[in-house]
Amino acid sequence: MDDLFIEKMRDSEMNEVAAILTDAFKTNPAYSILFQKKNQLEDGLRWLFKTNLFIINRKQPLTSVVKEKNTGKITGTYTLIPPQGTRKTFSTYSKIGLPGFILKFGINPLVRMLGLDNYNKKLLTESMKNSAYYYMSMVVIRKEYRGTGVGTYAIKHAIREHIASNPTCNLIGLTTQLPENVIFYSRLGFDKLDEGRANFKGDEYYNCNMKLVL
């Protein structure tokens, strides 16, 4: 991957990264249940992802972007959250346009988004049987670059980044709601902990928890 490089996301790139995440996750079975009105799904997810990116990266940069060296185009992204996690509260959301979101979409999608994140992380922690692990989240490669090695390049870089930043923690965990991703992560050394139908507030979707022991 001599034509690519990885760096921390800049504030000016947040809108673009949110759009990339939205394009990928709008068909994800877990995220597609957040908005009852399907015509609100894309705009609503873009706001939620932009908000999450802002919150996750407000104290230290945790989101990385994969770029082409020649053009600077973002081809993929991932977020590596440390064991202590990041705190997300309603008060934090209120600082970045919460009233406008509620006026347009209602309060329910935000409540469900917060709950879904916590629910998936809870399932993963229970499967890991350990709360001290790095959480790999929001891993997305643009459609036109999938199958070209960009994803493998990104995950390997994330693993090296983790080892350099905290060699005392030897666990990385992730969840995926797409069965085809299980094969991809397995090839990179992740072990499947469990899989099945997750039930979140009456909505079911496929979920698989995986871990990597360094």
Short mmCIF file of C-alpha atoms in Angstrom, two decimals:
data_model
loop_
_atom_site.label_atom_id
_atom_site.label_comp_id
_atom_site.label_asym_id
_atom_site.label_seq_id
_atom_site.Cartn_x
_atom_site.Cartn_y
_atom_site.Cartn_z
CA MET A 1 0.00 0.00 0.00
CA ASP A 2 2.73 2.46 -1.00
CA ASP A 3 0.09 4.78 -2.48
CA LEU A 4 -1.72 5.22 0.86
CA PHE A 5 -1.06 6.78 4.25
CA ILE A 6 -2.97 7.08 7.51
CA GLU A 7 -3.30 10.09 9.79
CA LYS A 8 -5.63 11.37 12.48
CA MET A 9 -8.85 12.95 11.25
CA ARG A 10 -8.80 16.73 11.11
CA ASP A 11 -11.71 18.82 12.32
CA SER A 12 -12.21 20.06 8.76
CA GLU A 13 -12.72 16.46 7.59
CA MET A 14 -15.47 15.60 10.08
CA ASN A 15 -18.35 16.24 7.65
CA GLU A 16 -16.76 14.06 4.97
CA VAL A 17 -16.03 11.22 7.38
CA ALA A 18 -19.60 11.41 8.72
CA ALA A 19 -20.88 11.13 5.14
CA ILE A 20 -18.68 8.06 4.50
CA LEU A 21 -19.97 6.42 7.67
CA THR A 22 -23.57 7.25 6.80
CA ASP A 23 -23.26 5.74 3.35
CA ALA A 24 -21.98 2.49 4.84
CA PHE A 25 -24.16 2.20 7.93
CA LYS A 26 -27.53 3.19 6.44
CA THR A 27 -27.88 -0.43 5.27
CA ASN A 28 -26.52 -1.89 8.53
CA PRO A 29 -29.37 -3.86 10.17
CA ALA A 30 -28.67 -2.35 13.62
CA TYR A 31 -28.51 1.28 12.53
CA SER A 32 -31.41 1.09 10.09
CA ILE A 33 -33.81 0.66 13.03
CA LEU A 34 -32.94 4.02 14.62
CA PHE A 35 -35.40 6.08 12.59
CA GLN A 36 -39.00 4.99 12.19
CA LYS A 37 -39.39 7.21 9.12
CA LYS A 38 -37.01 5.74 6.55
CA ASN A 39 -36.86 9.00 4.58
CA GLN A 40 -35.11 10.51 7.63
CA LEU A 41 -32.50 7.77 7.94
CA GLU A 42 -29.69 9.25 5.85
CA ASP A 43 -29.88 12.82 7.16
CA GLY A 44 -30.39 11.61 10.71
CA LEU A 45 -27.44 9.20 10.64
CA ARG A 46 -25.19 11.89 9.20
CA TRP A 47 -26.01 14.17 12.15
CA LEU A 48 -25.51 11.36 14.65
CA PHE A 49 -22.17 10.28 13.18
CA LYS A 50 -20.90 13.85 13.03
CA THR A 51 -21.93 14.29 16.65
CA ASN A 52 -20.25 11.05 17.71
CA LEU A 53 -17.06 12.00 15.88
CA PHE A 54 -17.04 15.35 17.65
CA ILE A 55 -17.56 13.80 21.08
CA ILE A 56 -15.13 10.91 20.62
CA ASN A 57 -12.33 13.16 19.39
CA ARG A 58 -12.89 16.25 21.56
CA LYS A 59 -10.20 15.40 24.16
CA GLN A 60 -7.77 13.40 22.03
CA PRO A 61 -7.80 12.30 18.37
CA LEU A 62 -9.06 8.71 18.20
CA THR A 63 -10.42 8.59 14.64
CA SER A 64 -8.00 7.92 11.79
CA VAL A 65 -8.45 8.31 8.04
CA VAL A 66 -6.83 6.39 5.19
CA LYS A 67 -5.80 8.65 2.32
CA GLU A 68 -4.35 8.42 -1.15
CA LYS A 69 -0.89 9.98 -1.24
CA ASN A 70 -1.32 11.61 -4.63
CA THR A 71 -4.79 13.09 -4.19
CA GLY A 72 -5.36 13.23 -0.44
CA LYS A 73 -8.74 11.55 -0.97
CA ILE A 74 -10.13 9.76 2.08
CA THR A 75 -10.61 6.08 1.21
CA GLY A 76 -11.51 4.76 4.65
CA THR A 77 -11.72 5.43 8.36
CA TYR A 78 -11.66 3.73 11.75
CA THR A 79 -11.82 4.72 15.40
CA LEU A 80 -9.80 3.02 18.15
CA ILE A 81 -11.26 3.76 21.59
CA PRO A 82 -9.04 3.13 24.64
CA PRO A 83 -10.16 0.98 27.60
CA GLN A 84 -11.29 4.00 29.62
CA GLY A 85 -13.73 4.83 26.82
CA THR A 86 -15.28 8.19 26.02
CA ARG A 87 -18.18 9.75 27.87
CA LYS A 88 -21.31 10.67 25.93
CA THR A 89 -24.16 12.43 27.74
CA PHE A 90 -27.23 14.44 26.79
CA SER A 91 -25.53 17.57 28.11
CA THR A 92 -22.71 17.08 25.63
CA TYR A 93 -25.15 16.57 22.77
CA SER A 94 -26.97 19.75 23.75
CA LYS A 95 -23.87 21.77 22.93
CA ILE A 96 -23.87 20.74 19.29
CA GLY A 97 -27.37 21.35 18.00
CA LEU A 98 -29.55 18.94 19.96
CA PRO A 99 -32.66 21.20 19.88
CA GLY A 100 -32.50 21.39 16.09
CA PHE A 101 -32.15 17.62 15.81
CA ILE A 102 -35.13 16.99 18.10
CA LEU A 103 -37.23 19.53 16.19
CA LYS A 104 -36.50 17.75 12.90
CA PHE A 105 -36.30 14.08 13.91
CA GLY A 106 -37.78 13.82 17.42
CA ILE A 107 -36.09 12.63 20.61
CA ASN A 108 -36.58 8.90 20.03
CA PRO A 109 -33.78 8.38 17.45
CA LEU A 110 -31.21 10.01 19.75
CA VAL A 111 -32.33 7.91 22.73
CA ARG A 112 -32.13 4.78 20.59
CA MET A 113 -28.69 5.71 19.24
CA LEU A 114 -27.28 6.20 22.72
CA GLY A 115 -28.93 3.01 23.87
CA LEU A 116 -27.75 1.01 20.84
CA ASP A 117 -24.12 2.02 21.33
CA ASN A 118 -24.29 1.06 25.00
CA TYR A 119 -26.11 -2.20 24.24
CA ASN A 120 -23.60 -3.38 21.62
CA LYS A 121 -20.67 -2.43 23.85
CA LYS A 122 -22.29 -4.29 26.78
CA LEU A 123 -22.68 -7.43 24.66
CA LEU A 124 -19.05 -7.20 23.61
CA THR A 125 -17.75 -6.67 27.15
CA GLU A 126 -19.74 -9.67 28.38
CA SER A 127 -18.25 -11.79 25.60
CA MET A 128 -14.72 -10.50 26.22
CA LYS A 129 -15.07 -11.28 29.96
CA ASN A 130 -12.78 -8.30 30.46
CA SER A 131 -13.49 -4.57 30.50
CA ALA A 132 -9.88 -3.55 29.76
CA TYR A 133 -9.68 -3.63 25.97
CA TYR A 134 -9.37 -1.32 23.00
CA TYR A 135 -12.64 -0.98 21.10
CA MET A 136 -12.38 -0.84 17.31
CA SER A 137 -15.37 1.11 16.04
CA MET A 138 -16.75 2.74 12.88
CA VAL A 139 -14.48 0.85 10.49
CA VAL A 140 -15.52 1.78 6.94
CA ILE A 141 -13.88 1.63 3.53
CA ARG A 142 -15.46 3.50 0.62
CA LYS A 143 -17.34 1.14 -1.70
CA GLU A 144 -15.04 1.67 -4.66
CA TYR A 145 -11.98 0.72 -2.58
CA ARG A 146 -13.33 -2.42 -0.94
CA GLY A 147 -11.52 -5.60 -1.91
CA THR A 148 -8.33 -3.71 -2.80
CA GLY A 149 -6.46 -4.25 0.47
CA VAL A 150 -7.29 -0.87 2.00
CA GLY A 151 -9.22 -2.47 4.87
CA THR A 152 -6.39 -4.85 5.73
CA TYR A 153 -3.91 -1.97 5.59
CA ALA A 154 -6.09 0.09 7.96
CA ILE A 155 -6.60 -2.67 10.54
CA LYS A 156 -2.92 -3.61 10.61
CA HIS A 157 -2.04 0.04 11.11
CA ALA A 158 -4.57 0.28 13.96
CA ILE A 159 -3.00 -2.74 15.65
CA ARG A 160 0.46 -1.22 15.41
CA GLU A 161 -0.92 2.08 16.71
CA HIS A 162 -2.48 0.30 19.68
CA ILE A 163 0.72 -1.53 20.58
CA ALA A 164 2.72 1.69 20.45
CA SER A 165 0.25 3.68 22.55
CA ASN A 166 -0.47 1.13 25.27
CA PRO A 167 1.64 -2.04 25.23
CA THR A 168 0.23 -3.13 28.60
CA CYS A 169 -3.27 -3.76 27.16
CA ASN A 170 -3.18 -6.73 24.80
CA LEU A 171 -6.85 -6.93 23.78
CA ILE A 172 -8.81 -5.38 20.93
CA GLY A 173 -12.55 -6.01 20.62
CA LEU A 174 -15.15 -5.23 18.00
CA THR A 175 -18.72 -5.99 16.98
CA THR A 176 -20.09 -6.42 13.49
CA GLN A 177 -23.62 -6.81 12.18
CA LEU A 178 -22.51 -8.08 8.78
CA PRO A 179 -21.62 -11.80 8.46
CA GLU A 180 -19.19 -11.12 5.60
CA ASN A 181 -17.11 -8.95 7.93
CA VAL A 182 -16.53 -11.94 10.23
CA ILE A 183 -14.49 -13.63 7.50
CA PHE A 184 -12.48 -10.45 6.91
CA TYR A 185 -11.59 -9.94 10.58
CA SER A 186 -10.87 -13.65 11.07
CA ARG A 187 -8.22 -13.47 8.36
CA LEU A 188 -6.57 -10.67 10.34
CA GLY A 189 -6.33 -12.77 13.49
CA PHE A 190 -9.56 -11.88 15.29
CA ASP A 191 -11.34 -14.71 17.07
CA LYS A 192 -15.11 -15.04 16.97
CA LEU A 193 -16.45 -15.02 20.52
CA ASP A 194 -20.14 -15.50 19.76
CA GLU A 195 -22.77 -14.63 17.20
CA GLY A 196 -26.54 -14.64 16.99
CA ARG A 197 -29.61 -12.46 16.99
CA ALA A 198 -29.36 -9.42 19.24
CA ASN A 199 -32.63 -7.98 20.50
CA PHE A 200 -32.65 -4.24 21.10
CA LYS A 201 -35.95 -2.83 22.31
CA GLY A 202 -37.90 -5.41 20.31
CA ASP A 203 -35.85 -5.10 17.10
CA GLU A 204 -33.61 -8.02 16.13
CA TYR A 205 -30.44 -8.01 14.06
CA TYR A 206 -27.42 -10.24 13.51
CA ASN A 207 -24.48 -9.46 15.79
CA CYS A 208 -21.04 -10.99 16.16
CA ASN A 209 -18.47 -10.18 18.87
CA MET A 210 -14.79 -10.67 18.08
CA LYS A 211 -11.47 -10.14 19.83
CA LEU A 212 -7.79 -10.01 19.00
CA VAL A 213 -5.18 -11.04 21.56
CA LEU A 214 -1.85 -9.39 20.85
#
